[in-house]
Amino acid sequence: SVGDAILVDGGMVNFRVDSVEGPDVICSCTDPGILLPKANLTFHREGRLVRARNAMLPTISPKDWMDIDFAIENGADLIAVSFVKTAETINHLKSYLKSKCLPKAGAA
């Protein structure tokens, strides 16, 4: 509901619900911070916990893909991924690197 608080990772990042438009919830960040890939969300209404759930954010963000392209263009020797949740993430990155003609993609 409008006015509810959404806390991420126990209050490391906080949002206030400004409006609800269909399935979308429009929020303002009231206390910024860093969002980690598997954040714990808690929803508060009138100061009381309504529910908690895990958010599944993508392991490789759009900015990460831009950084990977930059690394490729500049001949990086290594690309590492943190907070990997599934093998699919690594396979997707390997396929992407191979499509960029990097024959050792995935070799360690």
mmCIF file of N, CA and C in Angstrom:
data_model
loop_
_atom_site.group_PDB
_atom_site.id
_atom_site.type_symbol
_atom_site.label_atom_id
_atom_site.label_comp_id
_atom_site.label_asym_id
_atom_site.label_seq_id
_atom_site.Cartn_x
_atom_site.Cartn_y
_atom_site.Cartn_z
ATOM 1 N N SER A 1 0.833 -1.192 0.000
ATOM 2 C CA SER A 1 0.000 0.000 0.000
ATOM 3 C C SER A 1 0.874 1.250 0.000
ATOM 4 N N VAL A 2 0.345 2.329 -0.497
ATOM 5 C CA VAL A 2 1.066 3.601 -0.503
ATOM 6 C C VAL A 2 1.465 3.953 0.927
ATOM 7 N N GLY A 3 2.717 4.360 1.084
ATOM 8 C CA GLY A 3 3.236 4.722 2.398
ATOM 9 C C GLY A 3 3.953 3.595 3.108
ATOM 10 N N ASP A 4 3.784 2.342 2.640
ATOM 11 C CA ASP A 4 4.479 1.217 3.258
ATOM 12 C C ASP A 4 5.979 1.350 3.043
ATOM 13 N N ALA A 5 6.736 0.703 3.930
ATOM 14 C CA ALA A 5 8.192 0.676 3.811
ATOM 15 C C ALA A 5 8.628 -0.687 3.295
ATOM 16 N N ILE A 6 9.632 -0.690 2.426
ATOM 17 C CA ILE A 6 10.269 -1.919 1.959
ATOM 18 C C ILE A 6 11.724 -1.822 2.387
ATOM 19 N N LEU A 7 12.151 -2.770 3.232
ATOM 20 C CA LEU A 7 13.521 -2.799 3.711
ATOM 21 C C LEU A 7 14.254 -3.934 3.018
ATOM 22 N N VAL A 8 15.455 -3.669 2.561
ATOM 23 C CA VAL A 8 16.271 -4.669 1.882
ATOM 24 C C VAL A 8 17.439 -5.020 2.791
ATOM 25 N N ASP A 9 17.662 -6.322 2.971
ATOM 26 C CA ASP A 9 18.735 -6.835 3.824
ATOM 27 C C ASP A 9 18.737 -6.181 5.199
ATOM 28 N N GLY A 10 17.601 -6.259 5.863
ATOM 29 C CA GLY A 10 17.498 -5.781 7.234
ATOM 30 C C GLY A 10 17.637 -4.281 7.398
ATOM 31 N N GLY A 11 17.368 -3.535 6.355
ATOM 32 C CA GLY A 11 17.424 -2.083 6.443
ATOM 33 C C GLY A 11 18.673 -1.469 5.846
ATOM 34 N N MET A 12 19.495 -2.278 5.151
ATOM 35 C CA MET A 12 20.688 -1.728 4.494
ATOM 36 C C MET A 12 20.286 -0.760 3.386
ATOM 37 N N VAL A 13 19.130 -0.993 2.764
ATOM 38 C CA VAL A 13 18.546 -0.097 1.766
ATOM 39 C C VAL A 13 17.049 -0.025 2.084
ATOM 40 N N ASN A 14 16.485 1.176 2.069
ATOM 41 C CA ASN A 14 15.067 1.347 2.402
ATOM 42 C C ASN A 14 14.337 2.084 1.293
ATOM 43 N N PHE A 15 13.080 1.673 1.073
ATOM 44 C CA PHE A 15 12.220 2.318 0.085
ATOM 45 C C PHE A 15 10.877 2.652 0.726
ATOM 46 N N ARG A 16 10.182 3.644 0.171
ATOM 47 C CA ARG A 16 8.819 3.994 0.569
ATOM 48 C C ARG A 16 7.938 3.833 -0.668
ATOM 49 N N VAL A 17 6.810 3.171 -0.527
ATOM 50 C CA VAL A 17 5.888 2.967 -1.644
ATOM 51 C C VAL A 17 5.164 4.282 -1.927
ATOM 52 N N ASP A 18 5.333 4.787 -3.158
ATOM 53 C CA ASP A 18 4.681 6.032 -3.574
ATOM 54 C C ASP A 18 3.344 5.773 -4.266
ATOM 55 N N SER A 19 3.292 4.700 -5.075
ATOM 56 C CA SER A 19 2.046 4.364 -5.762
ATOM 57 C C SER A 19 2.097 2.915 -6.211
ATOM 58 N N VAL A 20 0.921 2.377 -6.499
ATOM 59 C CA VAL A 20 0.799 1.020 -7.023
ATOM 60 C C VAL A 20 0.013 1.129 -8.315
ATOM 61 N N GLU A 21 0.634 0.667 -9.420
ATOM 62 C CA GLU A 21 0.014 0.747 -10.742
ATOM 63 C C GLU A 21 -0.048 -0.656 -11.334
ATOM 64 N N GLY A 22 -1.164 -1.326 -11.139
ATOM 65 C CA GLY A 22 -1.286 -2.710 -11.591
ATOM 66 C C GLY A 22 -0.313 -3.572 -10.803
ATOM 67 N N PRO A 23 0.510 -4.374 -11.505
ATOM 68 C CA PRO A 23 1.469 -5.214 -10.792
ATOM 69 C C PRO A 23 2.730 -4.454 -10.365
ATOM 70 N N ASP A 24 2.861 -3.188 -10.793
ATOM 71 C CA ASP A 24 4.063 -2.409 -10.503
ATOM 72 C C ASP A 24 3.906 -1.595 -9.226
ATOM 73 N N VAL A 25 4.971 -1.570 -8.448
ATOM 74 C CA VAL A 25 5.016 -0.765 -7.234
ATOM 75 C C VAL A 25 6.077 0.304 -7.456
ATOM 76 N N ILE A 26 5.672 1.571 -7.404
ATOM 77 C CA ILE A 26 6.577 2.697 -7.618
ATOM 78 C C ILE A 26 7.054 3.167 -6.245
ATOM 79 N N CYS A 27 8.388 3.191 -6.062
ATOM 80 C CA CYS A 27 8.965 3.513 -4.759
ATOM 81 C C CYS A 27 9.973 4.643 -4.868
ATOM 82 N N SER A 28 10.219 5.267 -3.725
ATOM 83 C CA SER A 28 11.314 6.222 -3.580
ATOM 84 C C SER A 28 12.300 5.625 -2.590
ATOM 85 N N CYS A 29 13.579 5.766 -2.898
ATOM 86 C CA CYS A 29 14.606 5.270 -1.990
ATOM 87 C C CYS A 29 14.785 6.295 -0.872
ATOM 88 N N THR A 30 14.573 5.868 0.364
ATOM 89 C CA THR A 30 14.708 6.769 1.505
ATOM 90 C C THR A 30 16.035 6.599 2.228
ATOM 91 N N ASP A 31 16.727 5.490 1.977
ATOM 92 C CA ASP A 31 18.036 5.241 2.581
ATOM 93 C C ASP A 31 18.825 4.368 1.611
ATOM 94 N N PRO A 32 19.650 4.982 0.735
ATOM 95 C CA PRO A 32 20.334 4.220 -0.313
ATOM 96 C C PRO A 32 21.456 3.334 0.220
ATOM 97 N N GLY A 33 21.805 2.351 -0.586
ATOM 98 C CA GLY A 33 22.893 1.437 -0.274
ATOM 99 C C GLY A 33 23.131 0.527 -1.459
ATOM 100 N N ILE A 34 23.859 -0.559 -1.249
ATOM 101 C CA ILE A 34 24.194 -1.498 -2.316
ATOM 102 C C ILE A 34 23.247 -2.690 -2.251
ATOM 103 N N LEU A 35 22.633 -3.017 -3.400
ATOM 104 C CA LEU A 35 21.761 -4.187 -3.494
ATOM 105 C C LEU A 35 22.588 -5.385 -3.926
ATOM 106 N N LEU A 36 22.598 -6.431 -3.120
ATOM 107 C CA LEU A 36 23.302 -7.653 -3.466
ATOM 108 C C LEU A 36 22.370 -8.568 -4.249
ATOM 109 N N PRO A 37 22.938 -9.527 -5.015
ATOM 110 C CA PRO A 37 22.113 -10.353 -5.903
ATOM 111 C C PRO A 37 20.989 -11.134 -5.230
ATOM 112 N N LYS A 38 21.172 -11.599 -4.017
ATOM 113 C CA LYS A 38 20.099 -12.362 -3.368
ATOM 114 C C LYS A 38 19.683 -11.617 -2.103
ATOM 115 N N ALA A 39 18.995 -10.523 -2.289
ATOM 116 C CA ALA A 39 18.611 -9.658 -1.183
ATOM 117 C C ALA A 39 17.398 -10.220 -0.450
ATOM 118 N N ASN A 40 17.310 -9.931 0.834
ATOM 119 C CA ASN A 40 16.150 -10.299 1.633
ATOM 120 C C ASN A 40 15.266 -9.067 1.772
ATOM 121 N N LEU A 41 14.039 -9.161 1.287
ATOM 122 C CA LEU A 41 13.107 -8.038 1.347
ATOM 123 C C LEU A 41 12.145 -8.230 2.510
ATOM 124 N N THR A 42 11.906 -7.158 3.258
ATOM 125 C CA THR A 42 10.871 -7.182 4.281
ATOM 126 C C THR A 42 9.925 -6.020 4.022
ATOM 127 N N PHE A 43 8.648 -6.292 4.156
ATOM 128 C CA PHE A 43 7.613 -5.304 3.882
ATOM 129 C C PHE A 43 6.975 -4.894 5.207
ATOM 130 N N HIS A 44 6.957 -3.585 5.473
ATOM 131 C CA HIS A 44 6.417 -3.083 6.734
ATOM 132 C C HIS A 44 5.236 -2.160 6.472
ATOM 133 N N ARG A 45 4.201 -2.313 7.272
ATOM 134 C CA ARG A 45 3.028 -1.435 7.211
ATOM 135 C C ARG A 45 2.769 -0.938 8.630
ATOM 136 N N GLU A 46 2.742 0.374 8.773
ATOM 137 C CA GLU A 46 2.525 1.004 10.079
ATOM 138 C C GLU A 46 3.501 0.466 11.118
ATOM 139 N N GLY A 47 4.769 0.305 10.703
ATOM 140 C CA GLY A 47 5.818 -0.125 11.623
ATOM 141 C C GLY A 47 5.842 -1.604 11.941
ATOM 142 N N ARG A 48 4.931 -2.393 11.365
ATOM 143 C CA ARG A 48 4.885 -3.830 11.650
ATOM 144 C C ARG A 48 5.247 -4.632 10.411
ATOM 145 N N LEU A 49 5.971 -5.736 10.619
ATOM 146 C CA LEU A 49 6.372 -6.617 9.520
ATOM 147 C C LEU A 49 5.136 -7.247 8.896
ATOM 148 N N VAL A 50 4.998 -7.102 7.579
ATOM 149 C CA VAL A 50 3.882 -7.701 6.854
ATOM 150 C C VAL A 50 4.306 -9.046 6.281
ATOM 151 N N ARG A 51 5.452 -9.073 5.601
ATOM 152 C CA ARG A 51 5.976 -10.336 5.077
ATOM 153 C C ARG A 51 7.435 -10.148 4.680
ATOM 154 N N ALA A 52 8.111 -11.272 4.517
ATOM 155 C CA ALA A 52 9.509 -11.258 4.089
ATOM 156 C C ALA A 52 9.662 -12.248 2.949
ATOM 157 N N ARG A 53 10.576 -11.962 2.042
ATOM 158 C CA ARG A 53 10.850 -12.883 0.929
ATOM 159 C C ARG A 53 12.224 -12.582 0.357
ATOM 160 N N ASN A 54 12.750 -13.523 -0.396
ATOM 161 C CA ASN A 54 14.025 -13.324 -1.080
ATOM 162 C C ASN A 54 13.767 -12.781 -2.468
ATOM 163 N N ALA A 55 14.553 -11.815 -2.862
ATOM 164 C CA ALA A 55 14.470 -11.261 -4.214
ATOM 165 C C ALA A 55 15.546 -11.919 -5.053
ATOM 166 N N MET A 56 15.198 -12.349 -6.233
ATOM 167 C CA MET A 56 16.172 -12.970 -7.120
ATOM 168 C C MET A 56 16.584 -11.955 -8.182
ATOM 169 N N LEU A 57 17.583 -11.172 -7.871
ATOM 170 C CA LEU A 57 18.119 -10.218 -8.827
ATOM 171 C C LEU A 57 19.076 -10.956 -9.752
ATOM 172 N N PRO A 58 19.245 -10.504 -10.979
ATOM 173 C CA PRO A 58 20.153 -11.205 -11.885
ATOM 174 C C PRO A 58 21.583 -11.164 -11.363
ATOM 175 N N THR A 59 22.306 -12.286 -11.523
ATOM 176 C CA THR A 59 23.696 -12.331 -11.086
ATOM 177 C C THR A 59 24.536 -11.359 -11.892
ATOM 178 N N ILE A 60 24.327 -11.328 -13.204
ATOM 179 C CA ILE A 60 25.080 -10.418 -14.070
ATOM 180 C C ILE A 60 24.127 -9.299 -14.491
ATOM 181 N N SER A 61 24.389 -8.103 -13.987
ATOM 182 C CA SER A 61 23.518 -6.956 -14.244
ATOM 183 C C SER A 61 23.825 -6.339 -15.608
ATOM 184 N N PRO A 62 22.950 -5.466 -16.102
ATOM 185 C CA PRO A 62 23.246 -4.774 -17.366
ATOM 186 C C PRO A 62 24.582 -4.025 -17.324
ATOM 187 N N LYS A 63 24.905 -3.420 -16.182
ATOM 188 C CA LYS A 63 26.199 -2.733 -16.067
ATOM 189 C C LYS A 63 27.347 -3.739 -16.126
ATOM 190 N N ASP A 64 27.161 -4.909 -15.511
ATOM 191 C CA ASP A 64 28.193 -5.947 -15.585
ATOM 192 C C ASP A 64 28.473 -6.323 -17.038
ATOM 193 N N TRP A 65 27.404 -6.454 -17.861
ATOM 194 C CA TRP A 65 27.601 -6.796 -19.277
ATOM 195 C C TRP A 65 28.405 -5.704 -19.983
ATOM 196 N N MET A 66 28.153 -4.440 -19.646
ATOM 197 C CA MET A 66 28.945 -3.351 -20.237
ATOM 198 C C MET A 66 30.402 -3.452 -19.788
ATOM 199 N N ASP A 67 30.620 -3.795 -18.512
ATOM 200 C CA ASP A 67 31.985 -3.961 -18.003
ATOM 201 C C ASP A 67 32.681 -5.144 -18.670
ATOM 202 N N ILE A 68 31.934 -6.216 -18.923
ATOM 203 C CA ILE A 68 32.500 -7.384 -19.610
ATOM 204 C C ILE A 68 32.923 -6.995 -21.022
ATOM 205 N N ASP A 69 32.077 -6.251 -21.732
ATOM 206 C CA ASP A 69 32.453 -5.776 -23.073
ATOM 207 C C ASP A 69 33.706 -4.913 -23.016
ATOM 208 N N PHE A 70 33.797 -4.042 -22.023
ATOM 209 C CA PHE A 70 34.983 -3.199 -21.851
ATOM 210 C C PHE A 70 36.217 -4.074 -21.615
ATOM 211 N N ALA A 71 36.070 -5.096 -20.773
ATOM 212 C CA ALA A 71 37.187 -6.000 -20.488
ATOM 213 C C ALA A 71 37.641 -6.723 -21.753
ATOM 214 N N ILE A 72 36.690 -7.183 -22.559
ATOM 215 C CA ILE A 72 37.018 -7.872 -23.812
ATOM 216 C C ILE A 72 37.765 -6.935 -24.750
ATOM 217 N N GLU A 73 37.233 -5.721 -24.915
ATOM 218 C CA GLU A 73 37.848 -4.744 -25.821
ATOM 219 C C GLU A 73 39.259 -4.365 -25.394
ATOM 220 N N ASN A 74 39.548 -4.478 -24.095
ATOM 221 C CA ASN A 74 40.849 -4.076 -23.581
ATOM 222 C C ASN A 74 41.742 -5.254 -23.222
ATOM 223 N N GLY A 75 41.380 -6.453 -23.683
ATOM 224 C CA GLY A 75 42.233 -7.625 -23.545
ATOM 225 C C GLY A 75 42.406 -8.152 -22.136
ATOM 226 N N ALA A 76 41.369 -8.114 -21.333
ATOM 227 C CA ALA A 76 41.465 -8.626 -19.959
ATOM 228 C C ALA A 76 41.842 -10.101 -19.966
ATOM 229 N N ASP A 77 42.631 -10.502 -18.980
ATOM 230 C CA ASP A 77 43.051 -11.894 -18.840
ATOM 231 C C ASP A 77 42.040 -12.736 -18.069
ATOM 232 N N LEU A 78 41.201 -12.088 -17.271
ATOM 233 C CA LEU A 78 40.302 -12.817 -16.386
ATOM 234 C C LEU A 78 39.003 -12.041 -16.196
ATOM 235 N N ILE A 79 37.901 -12.757 -16.211
ATOM 236 C CA ILE A 79 36.602 -12.187 -15.853
ATOM 237 C C ILE A 79 36.022 -13.107 -14.790
ATOM 238 N N ALA A 80 35.719 -12.550 -13.621
ATOM 239 C CA ALA A 80 35.173 -13.329 -12.508
ATOM 240 C C ALA A 80 33.745 -12.880 -12.224
ATOM 241 N N VAL A 81 32.943 -13.801 -11.715
ATOM 242 C CA VAL A 81 31.555 -13.498 -11.378
ATOM 243 C C VAL A 81 31.338 -13.855 -9.907
ATOM 244 N N SER A 82 30.788 -12.918 -9.143
ATOM 245 C CA SER A 82 30.482 -13.156 -7.731
ATOM 246 C C SER A 82 29.003 -13.480 -7.560
ATOM 247 N N PHE A 83 28.686 -14.141 -6.470
ATOM 248 C CA PHE A 83 27.299 -14.435 -6.092
ATOM 249 C C PHE A 83 26.554 -15.233 -7.163
ATOM 250 N N VAL A 84 27.213 -16.237 -7.744
ATOM 251 C CA VAL A 84 26.591 -17.072 -8.773
ATOM 252 C C VAL A 84 25.561 -17.983 -8.113
ATOM 253 N N LYS A 85 24.347 -18.000 -8.663
ATOM 254 C CA LYS A 85 23.271 -18.810 -8.098
ATOM 255 C C LYS A 85 23.061 -20.119 -8.857
ATOM 256 N N THR A 86 23.339 -20.110 -10.167
ATOM 257 C CA THR A 86 23.099 -21.311 -10.963
ATOM 258 C C THR A 86 24.214 -21.493 -11.992
ATOM 259 N N ALA A 87 24.363 -22.730 -12.447
ATOM 260 C CA ALA A 87 25.330 -23.019 -13.506
ATOM 261 C C ALA A 87 24.940 -22.310 -14.796
ATOM 262 N N GLU A 88 23.649 -22.056 -14.962
ATOM 263 C CA GLU A 88 23.166 -21.377 -16.165
ATOM 264 C C GLU A 88 23.839 -20.012 -16.341
ATOM 265 N N THR A 89 24.098 -19.322 -15.235
ATOM 266 C CA THR A 89 24.768 -18.019 -15.297
ATOM 267 C C THR A 89 26.150 -18.161 -15.922
ATOM 268 N N ILE A 90 26.908 -19.142 -15.458
ATOM 269 C CA ILE A 90 28.263 -19.355 -15.978
ATOM 270 C C ILE A 90 28.200 -19.807 -17.430
ATOM 271 N N ASN A 91 27.278 -20.702 -17.754
ATOM 272 C CA ASN A 91 27.148 -21.167 -19.142
ATOM 273 C C ASN A 91 26.780 -20.018 -20.076
ATOM 274 N N HIS A 92 25.921 -19.117 -19.621
ATOM 275 C CA HIS A 92 25.536 -17.955 -20.426
ATOM 276 C C HIS A 92 26.752 -17.062 -20.670
ATOM 277 N N LEU A 93 27.538 -16.812 -19.621
ATOM 278 C CA LEU A 93 28.743 -15.994 -19.767
ATOM 279 C C LEU A 93 29.744 -16.671 -20.704
ATOM 280 N N LYS A 94 29.946 -17.979 -20.552
ATOM 281 C CA LYS A 94 30.869 -18.706 -21.439
ATOM 282 C C LYS A 94 30.432 -18.588 -22.901
ATOM 283 N N SER A 95 29.143 -18.780 -23.150
ATOM 284 C CA SER A 95 28.632 -18.668 -24.522
ATOM 285 C C SER A 95 28.855 -17.267 -25.066
ATOM 286 N N TYR A 96 28.616 -16.273 -24.237
ATOM 287 C CA TYR A 96 28.802 -14.884 -24.658
ATOM 288 C C TYR A 96 30.265 -14.633 -25.016
ATOM 289 N N LEU A 97 31.175 -15.099 -24.159
ATOM 290 C CA LEU A 97 32.603 -14.893 -24.421
ATOM 291 C C LEU A 97 33.039 -15.632 -25.686
ATOM 292 N N LYS A 98 32.532 -16.842 -25.887
ATOM 293 C CA LYS A 98 32.869 -17.592 -27.101
ATOM 294 C C LYS A 98 32.335 -16.890 -28.340
ATOM 295 N N SER A 99 31.155 -16.256 -28.222
ATOM 296 C CA SER A 99 30.600 -15.524 -29.366
ATOM 297 C C SER A 99 31.453 -14.314 -29.724
ATOM 298 N N LYS A 100 32.263 -13.879 -28.778
ATOM 299 C CA LYS A 100 33.172 -12.751 -29.013
ATOM 300 C C LYS A 100 34.550 -13.248 -29.456
ATOM 301 N N CYS A 101 34.595 -14.529 -29.878
ATOM 302 C CA CYS A 101 35.820 -15.155 -30.400
ATOM 303 C C CYS A 101 36.924 -15.236 -29.354
ATOM 304 N N LEU A 102 36.567 -15.613 -28.156
ATOM 305 C CA LEU A 102 37.548 -15.840 -27.100
ATOM 306 C C LEU A 102 37.617 -17.346 -26.869
ATOM 307 N N PRO A 103 38.542 -18.039 -27.515
ATOM 308 C CA PRO A 103 38.561 -19.501 -27.504
ATOM 309 C C PRO A 103 38.780 -20.128 -26.136
ATOM 310 N N LYS A 104 39.396 -19.430 -25.184
ATOM 311 C CA LYS A 104 39.666 -20.029 -23.880
ATOM 312 C C LYS A 104 38.561 -19.747 -22.869
ATOM 313 N N ALA A 105 37.421 -19.277 -23.311
ATOM 314 C CA ALA A 105 36.330 -18.958 -22.385
ATOM 315 C C ALA A 105 35.973 -20.180 -21.562
ATOM 316 N N GLY A 106 36.045 -20.039 -20.265
ATOM 317 C CA GLY A 106 35.697 -21.126 -19.366
ATOM 318 C C GLY A 106 36.855 -22.018 -18.996
ATOM 319 N N ALA A 107 37.990 -21.855 -19.635
ATOM 320 C CA ALA A 107 39.157 -22.674 -19.301
ATOM 321 C C ALA A 107 39.850 -22.091 -18.084
ATOM 322 N N ALA A 108 40.211 -22.947 -17.161
ATOM 323 C CA ALA A 108 40.919 -22.467 -15.963
ATOM 324 C C ALA A 108 42.271 -23.123 -15.869
#
